[in-house]
Amino acid sequence: MKFLHTSDWHVGKTLKGRNRLDEQRAVLGEIVRIARDERFDAILVAGDLYETSAPSAAAQELVVRALMALRETGAEVIAIAGNHDHAATFEAYRPLLRAAGIQLTGDPRPVHDGGVVSFDARSTGERVNVAVLPFLSQRYAVRAAELLAGTPADNVGQYDQRVRDILEHLKTGFTPGAVNLVMAHLTVTGGTMGGGERAAQSIFEYHVPATAFGADPHYVALGHLHRRQSLPAACPVHYSGSPFAVDFGEQDNTSVVLSVEVSPTTPAKITDIPLTAGRKLRTVHGTVAELTGRAEEFGDDYLRVYIREATRAGLREEIQEALPNALEIRIDPEFAAPVTTSGGDRAVADRSPGELFAAYCAERTVEDKRVQALFARLHDEETSGV
C-alpha cells in the first residue's frame, strides 16, 4: 500500500505581520494535486494543522476544505492535533469529520476507542493499522498514561517513559499480516530543530528516544520538527517537515511531502516529493544602494534585510520602498551602535521567553536548573492550548 506523510501545516501563521493565508492555500492545493496524481491509500497529517489554538474562521475553513479535498481523492485521511492545535476543539469536531470520512484525533485514545485507526488499502486490500498519538503536554502525559496504559500516577516515570507506556498500549492494536504504522507529534532525541518550533515544547523533558517505537511498526510518521529528517531506529522513523518555511530560521529547509510504499513483508520505500508553492524566505546583507540594485533578483521572496551602513533618518522607508517584501529590517551588527541591556548585547526582541528567563536568573545568581525547567513547563501549560 502507499500513503502520503505530511505535517506542520501551521495554517494561519503570519510573518512579521504579513498574512500568508493565500500562500498556505497554494501549498495545500499543491499537496491535494499530488494526492490526486499519486492515488494514495491514505493521507497521514501528523499534527500542527493550525498555527494557533484559536485559529481564525478563514484558517479553519482552509484546513477543513483541504482535508475534504484529500478525502475526495479516495484516500483514507487521518490527522492528529499538535502542540499548536487545540485538542478539545479537534475532539468536538471529530464526529462531524468522521461522518465525512476523515479521522481527526485531538486527545490520546485507547486502542478500542480510536487510538488505532484500521482500514483495508484500496489498492491492495491489505489491512492497515495506524496507531495515533497527538501531542502530549507534561501535565496531560500523566493522565493519559493512567487512562491508556493503566500506569498508576505515583509509579509513572519521566515524560519519555509515559510516552513509551502509551505507545506499548497502542501497539496492542497491531495485527499480524497487516501494515502497522505509528503517527505521533513529538520530539525524538537527536532530532534537528527546523527553526520555527515552539522551543518550550521541544526541549527539557520533552525528548523521546527513537527506541520508544520498538521494531514493530513498519513506519513511524512524525510531526513537530519542521526539518525533513530520519532518525536511526529499529524501524523507519521520519519527520516530513513543514511544507513551507514557517519563519526565517527555516529559509534553508527543503519543503517536501513523503510518499511511502510498504507491505506487511517488505520494508518501507520512502520518496521525497518536493513542494514549490510556498514563498521563499531570504536573508540579505548590503548597503541601501546594493540592495536596491538587486531588487529584481529577489523577486517575490520575503526578505530579512541587514543594512550595512549606519542608521539615519528615513533609512527604513528607503528600503521598504525599494523592497516591498522586506518584512524585517535591521542594521548589520558591524554598523550598529552598541546596545546595552540587562541581559547582554542581544536585543530582547530576538530572545525566546526561555532565554529571557535564563538571563533573569543569571542576573540574580539563580543557578538551579530545576527553576528553568519549571518555567518551561508553566510556559508550556499557558501556551499549548491543552
mmCIF file of C-alpha atoms in Angstrom:
data_model
loop_
_atom_site.group_PDB
_atom_site.id
_atom_site.type_symbol
_atom_site.label_atom_id
_atom_site.label_comp_id
_atom_site.label_asym_id
_atom_site.label_seq_id
_atom_site.Cartn_x
_atom_site.Cartn_y
_atom_site.Cartn_z
ATOM 1 C CA MET A 1 0.000 0.000 0.000
ATOM 2 C CA LYS A 2 1.036 3.600 -0.481
ATOM 3 C CA PHE A 3 0.437 6.611 1.753
ATOM 4 C CA LEU A 4 1.403 10.269 1.996
ATOM 5 C CA HIS A 5 3.014 11.682 5.140
ATOM 6 C CA THR A 6 2.753 15.411 5.847
ATOM 7 C CA SER A 7 2.687 17.587 8.960
ATOM 8 C CA ASP A 8 3.095 21.060 10.446
ATOM 9 C CA TRP A 9 0.860 22.999 8.077
ATOM 10 C CA HIS A 10 0.631 25.918 10.548
ATOM 11 C CA VAL A 11 -2.322 27.430 8.713
ATOM 12 C CA GLY A 12 -2.932 30.972 9.952
ATOM 13 C CA LYS A 13 0.761 31.653 10.502
ATOM 14 C CA THR A 14 1.711 35.266 9.829
ATOM 15 C CA LEU A 15 5.248 36.539 9.355
ATOM 16 C CA LYS A 16 6.155 39.941 10.796
ATOM 17 C CA GLY A 17 2.508 40.940 10.430
ATOM 18 C CA ARG A 18 2.185 39.684 6.825
ATOM 19 C CA ASN A 19 -0.864 37.477 6.225
ATOM 20 C CA ARG A 20 0.204 34.259 4.483
ATOM 21 C CA LEU A 21 -3.177 32.581 4.049
ATOM 22 C CA ASP A 22 -3.082 32.776 0.231
ATOM 23 C CA GLU A 23 0.365 31.185 0.267
ATOM 24 C CA GLN A 24 -0.835 28.436 2.616
ATOM 25 C CA ARG A 25 -3.833 27.844 0.351
ATOM 26 C CA ALA A 26 -1.458 27.366 -2.587
ATOM 27 C CA VAL A 27 0.726 24.941 -0.615
ATOM 28 C CA LEU A 28 -2.225 22.812 0.487
ATOM 29 C CA GLY A 29 -3.578 22.918 -3.057
ATOM 30 C CA GLU A 30 -0.259 21.523 -4.272
ATOM 31 C CA ILE A 31 -0.481 18.694 -1.715
ATOM 32 C CA VAL A 32 -4.014 17.883 -2.890
ATOM 33 C CA ARG A 33 -2.839 17.755 -6.532
ATOM 34 C CA ILE A 34 -0.040 15.373 -5.557
ATOM 35 C CA ALA A 35 -2.565 13.188 -3.744
ATOM 36 C CA ARG A 36 -4.786 13.079 -6.828
ATOM 37 C CA ASP A 37 -1.900 12.165 -9.108
ATOM 38 C CA GLU A 38 -0.359 9.528 -6.843
ATOM 39 C CA ARG A 39 -3.631 7.809 -5.762
ATOM 40 C CA PHE A 40 -2.541 7.153 -2.205
ATOM 41 C CA ASP A 41 -4.351 4.676 0.000
ATOM 42 C CA ALA A 42 -4.056 7.040 2.969
ATOM 43 C CA ILE A 43 -3.005 10.579 3.915
ATOM 44 C CA LEU A 44 -1.379 10.978 7.348
ATOM 45 C CA VAL A 45 -1.263 14.533 8.768
ATOM 46 C CA ALA A 46 0.955 14.414 11.864
ATOM 47 C CA GLY A 47 -0.214 17.494 13.760
ATOM 48 C CA ASP A 48 0.046 21.300 13.896
ATOM 49 C CA LEU A 49 -2.593 21.826 11.255
ATOM 50 C CA TYR A 50 -3.005 25.337 12.670
ATOM 51 C CA GLU A 51 -0.572 27.972 13.913
ATOM 52 C CA THR A 52 -2.650 28.825 16.969
ATOM 53 C CA SER A 53 -5.090 27.107 19.308
ATOM 54 C CA ALA A 54 -7.679 29.779 18.387
ATOM 55 C CA PRO A 55 -7.476 29.902 14.561
ATOM 56 C CA SER A 56 -9.478 32.400 12.544
ATOM 57 C CA ALA A 57 -12.580 31.313 10.675
ATOM 58 C CA ALA A 58 -10.660 31.686 7.400
ATOM 59 C CA ALA A 59 -7.881 29.405 8.663
ATOM 60 C CA GLN A 60 -10.398 26.792 9.826
ATOM 61 C CA GLU A 61 -12.215 26.883 6.503
ATOM 62 C CA LEU A 62 -8.947 26.360 4.625
ATOM 63 C CA VAL A 63 -7.948 23.345 6.719
ATOM 64 C CA VAL A 64 -11.385 21.721 6.535
ATOM 65 C CA ARG A 65 -11.570 22.227 2.764
ATOM 66 C CA ALA A 66 -8.067 20.769 2.367
ATOM 67 C CA LEU A 67 -8.944 17.689 4.430
ATOM 68 C CA MET A 68 -12.154 17.179 2.450
ATOM 69 C CA ALA A 69 -10.306 17.591 -0.857
ATOM 70 C CA LEU A 70 -7.777 14.977 0.260
ATOM 71 C CA ARG A 71 -10.626 12.643 1.191
ATOM 72 C CA GLU A 72 -12.211 13.191 -2.224
ATOM 73 C CA THR A 73 -9.130 11.592 -3.799
ATOM 74 C CA GLY A 74 -10.396 8.304 -2.353
ATOM 75 C CA ALA A 75 -7.661 8.061 0.271
ATOM 76 C CA GLU A 76 -8.250 7.494 3.966
ATOM 77 C CA VAL A 77 -7.452 10.770 5.773
ATOM 78 C CA ILE A 78 -6.101 10.603 9.323
ATOM 79 C CA ALA A 79 -4.994 13.715 11.241
ATOM 80 C CA ILE A 80 -3.920 14.402 14.818
ATOM 81 C CA ALA A 81 -3.516 17.505 16.974
ATOM 82 C CA GLY A 82 -0.082 19.027 17.508
ATOM 83 C CA ASN A 83 1.089 21.362 20.246
ATOM 84 C CA HIS A 84 -0.162 24.426 18.325
ATOM 85 C CA ASP A 85 -3.641 22.922 17.863
ATOM 86 C CA HIS A 86 -6.499 22.944 20.370
ATOM 87 C CA ALA A 87 -7.082 19.302 21.254
ATOM 88 C CA ALA A 88 -10.557 19.844 22.743
ATOM 89 C CA THR A 89 -11.751 21.552 19.572
ATOM 90 C CA PHE A 90 -10.422 18.666 17.486
ATOM 91 C CA GLU A 91 -12.403 16.287 19.682
ATOM 92 C CA ALA A 92 -15.537 18.424 19.316
ATOM 93 C CA TYR A 93 -15.314 18.253 15.512
ATOM 94 C CA ARG A 94 -14.304 14.597 15.498
ATOM 95 C CA PRO A 95 -17.850 13.134 14.977
ATOM 96 C CA LEU A 96 -18.649 15.610 12.197
ATOM 97 C CA LEU A 97 -15.449 14.950 10.255
ATOM 98 C CA ARG A 98 -15.787 11.212 10.813
ATOM 99 C CA ALA A 99 -19.143 11.422 9.013
ATOM 100 C CA ALA A 100 -17.205 12.919 6.097
ATOM 101 C CA GLY A 101 -14.736 10.011 6.196
ATOM 102 C CA ILE A 102 -11.948 11.924 7.960
ATOM 103 C CA GLN A 103 -10.381 10.614 11.181
ATOM 104 C CA LEU A 104 -9.444 13.589 13.402
ATOM 105 C CA THR A 105 -7.994 12.958 16.869
ATOM 106 C CA GLY A 106 -7.251 15.601 19.495
ATOM 107 C CA ASP A 107 -6.557 13.550 22.633
ATOM 108 C CA PRO A 108 -4.747 10.228 23.083
ATOM 109 C CA ARG A 109 -7.312 7.441 22.988
ATOM 110 C CA PRO A 110 -7.410 3.762 23.945
ATOM 111 C CA VAL A 111 -6.980 1.209 21.175
ATOM 112 C CA HIS A 112 -10.667 0.252 21.219
ATOM 113 C CA ASP A 113 -11.841 3.881 21.067
ATOM 114 C CA GLY A 114 -9.952 5.450 18.188
ATOM 115 C CA GLY A 115 -6.367 5.014 19.372
ATOM 116 C CA VAL A 116 -5.769 2.748 16.371
ATOM 117 C CA VAL A 117 -7.441 3.507 13.039
ATOM 118 C CA SER A 118 -7.838 0.387 10.867
ATOM 119 C CA PHE A 119 -8.879 0.049 7.228
ATOM 120 C CA ASP A 120 -8.232 -2.018 4.101
ATOM 121 C CA ALA A 121 -5.997 -0.387 1.482
ATOM 122 C CA ARG A 122 -7.987 0.253 -1.676
ATOM 123 C CA SER A 123 -5.026 -0.593 -3.943
ATOM 124 C CA THR A 124 -4.038 -3.937 -2.440
ATOM 125 C CA GLY A 125 -6.735 -4.950 0.038
ATOM 126 C CA GLU A 126 -4.060 -5.186 2.751
ATOM 127 C CA ARG A 127 -5.122 -4.484 6.315
ATOM 128 C CA VAL A 128 -3.641 -1.260 7.719
ATOM 129 C CA ASN A 129 -3.487 -0.248 11.377
ATOM 130 C CA VAL A 130 -2.443 3.309 12.292
ATOM 131 C CA ALA A 131 -1.688 3.990 15.968
ATOM 132 C CA VAL A 132 -2.271 7.715 16.552
ATOM 133 C CA LEU A 133 -0.655 9.768 19.316
ATOM 134 C CA PRO A 134 -1.454 13.508 19.369
ATOM 135 C CA PHE A 135 0.836 15.911 21.230
ATOM 136 C CA LEU A 136 1.060 15.345 24.975
ATOM 137 C CA SER A 137 1.830 18.201 27.346
ATOM 138 C CA GLN A 138 3.707 17.381 30.540
ATOM 139 C CA ARG A 139 0.649 17.575 32.765
ATOM 140 C CA TYR A 140 -1.578 15.567 30.410
ATOM 141 C CA ALA A 141 1.015 12.814 29.928
ATOM 142 C CA VAL A 142 0.389 11.552 33.470
ATOM 143 C CA ARG A 143 -3.364 11.409 32.953
ATOM 144 C CA ALA A 144 -3.027 9.776 29.536
ATOM 145 C CA ALA A 145 -0.642 7.123 30.891
ATOM 146 C CA GLU A 146 -3.152 6.305 33.627
ATOM 147 C CA LEU A 147 -6.110 6.112 31.222
ATOM 148 C CA LEU A 148 -4.465 4.250 28.360
ATOM 149 C CA ALA A 149 -1.661 2.206 29.883
ATOM 150 C CA GLY A 150 -3.087 1.722 33.361
ATOM 151 C CA THR A 151 0.095 3.120 34.923
ATOM 152 C CA PRO A 152 -0.521 4.486 38.454
ATOM 153 C CA ALA A 153 0.391 8.162 38.723
ATOM 154 C CA ASP A 154 2.753 7.560 41.622
ATOM 155 C CA ASN A 155 4.676 4.982 39.564
ATOM 156 C CA VAL A 156 4.842 6.913 36.326
ATOM 157 C CA GLY A 157 8.374 7.893 35.330
ATOM 158 C CA GLN A 158 9.572 10.849 33.322
ATOM 159 C CA TYR A 159 7.874 12.131 30.174
ATOM 160 C CA ASP A 160 9.627 9.694 27.834
ATOM 161 C CA GLN A 161 8.584 6.714 29.965
ATOM 162 C CA ARG A 162 4.960 7.844 29.941
ATOM 163 C CA VAL A 163 5.069 8.058 26.156
ATOM 164 C CA ARG A 164 6.667 4.604 25.995
ATOM 165 C CA ASP A 165 3.841 3.172 28.115
ATOM 166 C CA ILE A 166 1.213 4.753 25.854
ATOM 167 C CA LEU A 167 2.942 3.507 22.693
ATOM 168 C CA GLU A 168 3.122 -0.018 24.091
ATOM 169 C CA HIS A 169 -0.616 0.131 24.724
ATOM 170 C CA LEU A 170 -1.352 1.451 21.225
ATOM 171 C CA LYS A 171 0.739 -1.273 19.606
ATOM 172 C CA THR A 172 -1.577 -3.888 21.105
ATOM 173 C CA GLY A 173 -3.891 -2.811 18.269
ATOM 174 C CA PHE A 174 -1.398 -4.065 15.671
ATOM 175 C CA THR A 175 -2.268 -7.321 13.916
ATOM 176 C CA PRO A 176 -0.172 -9.973 12.124
ATOM 177 C CA GLY A 177 -0.156 -9.835 8.337
ATOM 178 C CA ALA A 178 -1.071 -6.129 8.319
ATOM 179 C CA VAL A 179 0.783 -2.899 7.651
ATOM 180 C CA ASN A 180 1.234 -1.411 11.131
ATOM 181 C CA LEU A 181 2.025 2.307 11.382
ATOM 182 C CA VAL A 182 2.535 4.878 14.146
ATOM 183 C CA MET A 183 1.717 8.578 13.722
ATOM 184 C CA ALA A 184 2.775 10.931 16.528
ATOM 185 C CA HIS A 185 3.535 14.580 17.232
ATOM 186 C CA LEU A 186 6.604 14.761 19.448
ATOM 187 C CA THR A 187 10.357 15.368 19.639
ATOM 188 C CA VAL A 188 12.684 12.415 19.130
ATOM 189 C CA THR A 189 16.047 12.624 20.866
ATOM 190 C CA GLY A 190 18.713 13.628 18.349
ATOM 191 C CA GLY A 191 16.237 15.301 16.007
ATOM 192 C CA THR A 192 17.269 18.613 14.443
ATOM 193 C CA MET A 193 15.083 21.655 15.026
ATOM 194 C CA GLY A 194 13.754 23.234 11.865
ATOM 195 C CA GLY A 195 13.931 26.791 13.175
ATOM 196 C CA GLY A 196 10.323 27.776 13.869
ATOM 197 C CA GLU A 197 9.219 25.309 16.546
ATOM 198 C CA ARG A 198 7.867 26.330 19.941
ATOM 199 C CA ALA A 199 11.031 25.795 21.968
ATOM 200 C CA ALA A 200 9.459 25.206 25.381
ATOM 201 C CA GLN A 201 7.617 22.172 23.972
ATOM 202 C CA SER A 202 10.634 20.714 22.189
ATOM 203 C CA ILE A 203 13.357 20.758 24.859
ATOM 204 C CA PHE A 204 13.873 19.897 28.538
ATOM 205 C CA GLU A 205 11.921 16.697 29.377
ATOM 206 C CA TYR A 206 10.077 16.557 26.057
ATOM 207 C CA HIS A 207 12.557 14.328 24.234
ATOM 208 C CA VAL A 208 11.564 10.732 23.488
ATOM 209 C CA PRO A 209 14.235 8.279 22.266
ATOM 210 C CA ALA A 210 13.637 6.580 18.920
ATOM 211 C CA THR A 211 13.890 3.239 20.730
ATOM 212 C CA ALA A 212 10.456 4.035 22.227
ATOM 213 C CA PHE A 213 8.808 2.865 18.989
ATOM 214 C CA GLY A 214 10.393 -0.591 19.043
ATOM 215 C CA ALA A 215 10.766 -2.731 15.949
ATOM 216 C CA ASP A 216 7.055 -3.487 15.417
ATOM 217 C CA PRO A 217 5.920 -0.542 13.234
ATOM 218 C CA HIS A 218 6.541 -0.703 9.506
ATOM 219 C CA TYR A 219 6.888 3.114 9.600
ATOM 220 C CA VAL A 220 6.648 5.951 12.136
ATOM 221 C CA ALA A 221 5.205 9.221 10.739
ATOM 222 C CA LEU A 222 6.218 12.152 12.924
ATOM 223 C CA GLY A 223 5.298 15.801 13.176
ATOM 224 C CA HIS A 224 6.655 18.675 15.303
ATOM 225 C CA LEU A 225 10.175 19.272 13.992
ATOM 226 C CA HIS A 226 9.980 21.370 10.836
ATOM 227 C CA ARG A 227 13.032 19.948 9.070
ATOM 228 C CA ARG A 228 12.623 16.844 6.912
ATOM 229 C CA GLN A 229 14.776 14.114 8.516
ATOM 230 C CA SER A 230 15.004 10.482 9.519
ATOM 231 C CA LEU A 231 16.177 9.123 12.853
ATOM 232 C CA PRO A 232 18.178 5.912 13.407
ATOM 233 C CA ALA A 233 15.897 3.295 14.967
ATOM 234 C CA ALA A 234 14.812 -0.331 14.730
ATOM 235 C CA CYS A 235 12.061 0.754 12.293
ATOM 236 C CA PRO A 236 11.812 3.659 9.811
ATOM 237 C CA VAL A 237 11.244 6.882 11.805
ATOM 238 C CA HIS A 238 10.730 10.039 9.721
ATOM 239 C CA TYR A 239 9.750 13.688 10.051
ATOM 240 C CA SER A 240 8.195 15.083 6.881
ATOM 241 C CA GLY A 241 8.902 18.655 7.996
ATOM 242 C CA SER A 242 6.740 21.689 7.330
ATOM 243 C CA PRO A 243 5.515 22.103 3.725
ATOM 244 C CA PHE A 244 6.676 25.733 3.682
ATOM 245 C CA ALA A 245 9.207 27.864 5.549
ATOM 246 C CA VAL A 246 7.375 28.986 8.684
ATOM 247 C CA ASP A 247 9.991 31.552 9.762
ATOM 248 C CA PHE A 248 13.349 32.921 8.618
ATOM 249 C CA GLY A 249 15.107 30.285 10.705
ATOM 250 C CA GLU A 250 13.749 27.748 8.183
ATOM 251 C CA GLN A 251 14.796 29.542 5.000
ATOM 252 C CA ASP A 252 17.276 26.809 4.039
ATOM 253 C CA ASN A 253 14.939 23.874 4.739
ATOM 254 C CA THR A 254 13.705 21.746 1.836
ATOM 255 C CA SER A 255 9.893 21.554 1.741
ATOM 256 C CA VAL A 256 8.507 18.127 0.827
ATOM 257 C CA VAL A 257 5.806 15.579 1.463
ATOM 258 C CA LEU A 258 6.751 11.928 1.785
ATOM 259 C CA SER A 259 5.379 9.112 -0.329
ATOM 260 C CA VAL A 260 5.726 5.786 1.477
ATOM 261 C CA GLU A 261 5.214 2.372 -0.125
ATOM 262 C CA VAL A 262 5.149 -0.639 2.192
ATOM 263 C CA SER A 263 3.648 -4.096 2.550
ATOM 264 C CA PRO A 264 3.376 -6.474 5.512
ATOM 265 C CA THR A 265 6.502 -8.289 4.295
ATOM 266 C CA THR A 266 8.630 -5.612 2.588
ATOM 267 C CA PRO A 267 10.494 -2.615 4.026
ATOM 268 C CA ALA A 268 9.086 0.871 3.592
ATOM 269 C CA LYS A 269 10.268 2.719 0.482
ATOM 270 C CA ILE A 270 10.279 6.476 1.135
ATOM 271 C CA THR A 271 10.273 9.068 -1.663
ATOM 272 C CA ASP A 272 10.545 12.814 -1.087
ATOM 273 C CA ILE A 273 8.158 14.819 -3.276
ATOM 274 C CA PRO A 274 9.291 18.483 -3.443
ATOM 275 C CA LEU A 275 6.834 21.321 -2.828
ATOM 276 C CA THR A 276 7.291 24.591 -4.681
ATOM 277 C CA ALA A 277 4.181 26.661 -3.924
ATOM 278 C CA GLY A 278 5.487 28.313 -0.748
ATOM 279 C CA ARG A 279 7.176 31.703 -0.886
ATOM 280 C CA LYS A 280 10.918 31.561 -0.306
ATOM 281 C CA LEU A 281 12.421 33.347 2.676
ATOM 282 C CA ARG A 282 15.794 35.004 2.274
ATOM 283 C CA THR A 283 18.234 36.902 4.488
ATOM 284 C CA VAL A 284 20.240 39.556 2.613
ATOM 285 C CA HIS A 285 23.038 41.960 3.554
ATOM 286 C CA GLY A 286 24.218 45.154 1.866
ATOM 287 C CA THR A 287 24.072 48.913 1.625
ATOM 288 C CA VAL A 288 20.863 50.579 0.523
ATOM 289 C CA ALA A 289 22.321 51.102 -2.964
ATOM 290 C CA GLU A 290 23.486 47.478 -3.235
ATOM 291 C CA LEU A 291 20.158 46.040 -2.122
ATOM 292 C CA THR A 292 18.152 48.372 -4.331
ATOM 293 C CA GLY A 293 20.234 47.242 -7.287
ATOM 294 C CA ARG A 294 19.395 43.602 -6.536
ATOM 295 C CA ALA A 295 15.630 44.107 -6.196
ATOM 296 C CA GLU A 296 14.824 42.191 -9.386
ATOM 297 C CA GLU A 297 16.968 39.252 -8.212
ATOM 298 C CA PHE A 298 14.904 38.897 -5.028
ATOM 299 C CA GLY A 299 11.621 38.517 -6.928
ATOM 300 C CA ASP A 300 8.689 37.624 -4.648
ATOM 301 C CA ASP A 301 10.849 36.256 -1.828
ATOM 302 C CA TYR A 302 10.129 37.502 1.676
ATOM 303 C CA LEU A 303 13.241 39.258 2.939
ATOM 304 C CA ARG A 304 15.073 39.759 6.212
ATOM 305 C CA VAL A 305 17.385 42.685 5.497
ATOM 306 C CA TYR A 306 20.607 43.650 7.265
ATOM 307 C CA ILE A 307 21.719 47.145 6.254
ATOM 308 C CA ARG A 308 25.482 47.542 6.080
ATOM 309 C CA GLU A 309 25.620 51.228 6.905
ATOM 310 C CA ALA A 310 24.964 53.378 9.949
ATOM 311 C CA THR A 311 21.395 54.210 10.813
ATOM 312 C CA ARG A 312 19.933 57.537 9.707
ATOM 313 C CA ALA A 313 16.539 59.146 9.331
ATOM 314 C CA GLY A 314 14.444 57.650 6.529
ATOM 315 C CA LEU A 315 16.618 54.543 6.092
ATOM 316 C CA ARG A 316 13.817 52.079 6.791
ATOM 317 C CA GLU A 317 11.451 53.888 4.444
ATOM 318 C CA GLU A 318 14.024 53.761 1.629
ATOM 319 C CA ILE A 319 14.363 50.011 1.974
ATOM 320 C CA GLN A 320 10.615 49.431 2.190
ATOM 321 C CA GLU A 321 10.038 51.480 -0.949
ATOM 322 C CA ALA A 322 12.714 49.606 -2.903
ATOM 323 C CA LEU A 323 11.927 46.178 -1.437
ATOM 324 C CA PRO A 324 8.188 45.878 -0.594
ATOM 325 C CA ASN A 325 8.718 42.263 0.573
ATOM 326 C CA ALA A 326 11.260 43.262 3.211
ATOM 327 C CA LEU A 327 9.472 42.043 6.332
ATOM 328 C CA GLU A 328 12.325 42.619 8.753
ATOM 329 C CA ILE A 329 14.899 45.403 8.502
ATOM 330 C CA ARG A 330 17.900 45.677 10.797
ATOM 331 C CA ILE A 331 21.250 47.402 10.913
ATOM 332 C CA ASP A 332 24.079 44.912 10.453
ATOM 333 C CA PRO A 333 25.734 44.425 13.878
ATOM 334 C CA GLU A 334 29.023 45.688 12.455
ATOM 335 C CA PHE A 335 27.426 49.087 11.788
ATOM 336 C CA ALA A 336 25.020 49.240 14.719
ATOM 337 C CA ALA A 337 25.582 51.414 17.756
ATOM 338 C CA PRO A 338 26.246 49.364 20.898
ATOM 339 C CA VAL A 339 23.077 48.453 22.746
ATOM 340 C CA THR A 340 23.263 47.746 26.447
ATOM 341 C CA THR A 341 20.584 45.593 28.018
ATOM 342 C CA SER A 342 20.422 43.902 31.376
ATOM 343 C CA GLY A 343 20.759 40.531 29.674
ATOM 344 C CA GLY A 344 23.735 41.291 27.413
ATOM 345 C CA ASP A 345 24.115 42.635 23.906
ATOM 346 C CA ARG A 346 21.286 40.711 22.257
ATOM 347 C CA ALA A 347 18.087 42.670 21.792
ATOM 348 C CA VAL A 348 15.160 41.494 23.876
ATOM 349 C CA ALA A 349 13.047 41.004 20.749
ATOM 350 C CA ASP A 350 15.497 38.397 19.472
ATOM 351 C CA ARG A 351 15.271 36.193 22.541
ATOM 352 C CA SER A 352 12.819 33.448 23.384
ATOM 353 C CA PRO A 353 10.918 33.503 26.706
ATOM 354 C CA GLY A 354 13.214 30.746 27.945
ATOM 355 C CA GLU A 355 16.334 32.751 27.087
ATOM 356 C CA LEU A 356 14.966 35.862 28.777
ATOM 357 C CA PHE A 357 14.153 33.919 31.930
ATOM 358 C CA ALA A 358 17.606 32.310 31.901
ATOM 359 C CA ALA A 359 19.186 35.776 31.704
ATOM 360 C CA TYR A 360 16.970 36.947 34.565
ATOM 361 C CA CYS A 361 18.121 34.000 36.695
ATOM 362 C CA ALA A 362 21.766 34.654 35.817
ATOM 363 C CA GLU A 363 21.494 38.282 36.930
ATOM 364 C CA ARG A 364 20.234 37.103 40.302
ATOM 365 C CA THR A 365 22.715 34.209 40.568
ATOM 366 C CA VAL A 366 19.943 31.604 40.481
ATOM 367 C CA GLU A 367 21.774 28.525 39.183
ATOM 368 C CA ASP A 368 19.203 25.797 39.906
ATOM 369 C CA LYS A 369 18.250 24.217 36.533
ATOM 370 C CA ARG A 370 15.006 22.998 38.066
ATOM 371 C CA VAL A 371 13.784 26.602 38.182
ATOM 372 C CA GLN A 372 14.223 26.975 34.422
ATOM 373 C CA ALA A 373 12.591 23.573 33.846
ATOM 374 C CA LEU A 374 9.609 24.708 35.926
ATOM 375 C CA PHE A 375 9.406 27.933 33.911
ATOM 376 C CA ALA A 376 9.390 25.916 30.663
ATOM 377 C CA ARG A 377 6.628 23.674 31.991
ATOM 378 C CA LEU A 378 4.463 26.605 33.105
ATOM 379 C CA HIS A 379 5.056 28.377 29.791
ATOM 380 C CA ASP A 380 4.027 25.156 28.034
ATOM 381 C CA GLU A 381 0.789 24.899 30.010
ATOM 382 C CA GLU A 382 -0.129 28.503 29.245
ATOM 383 C CA THR A 383 0.622 28.297 25.512
ATOM 384 C CA SER A 384 -0.203 24.726 24.479
ATOM 385 C CA GLY A 385 -3.966 25.206 24.287
ATOM 386 C CA VAL A 386 -4.452 21.906 26.166
#
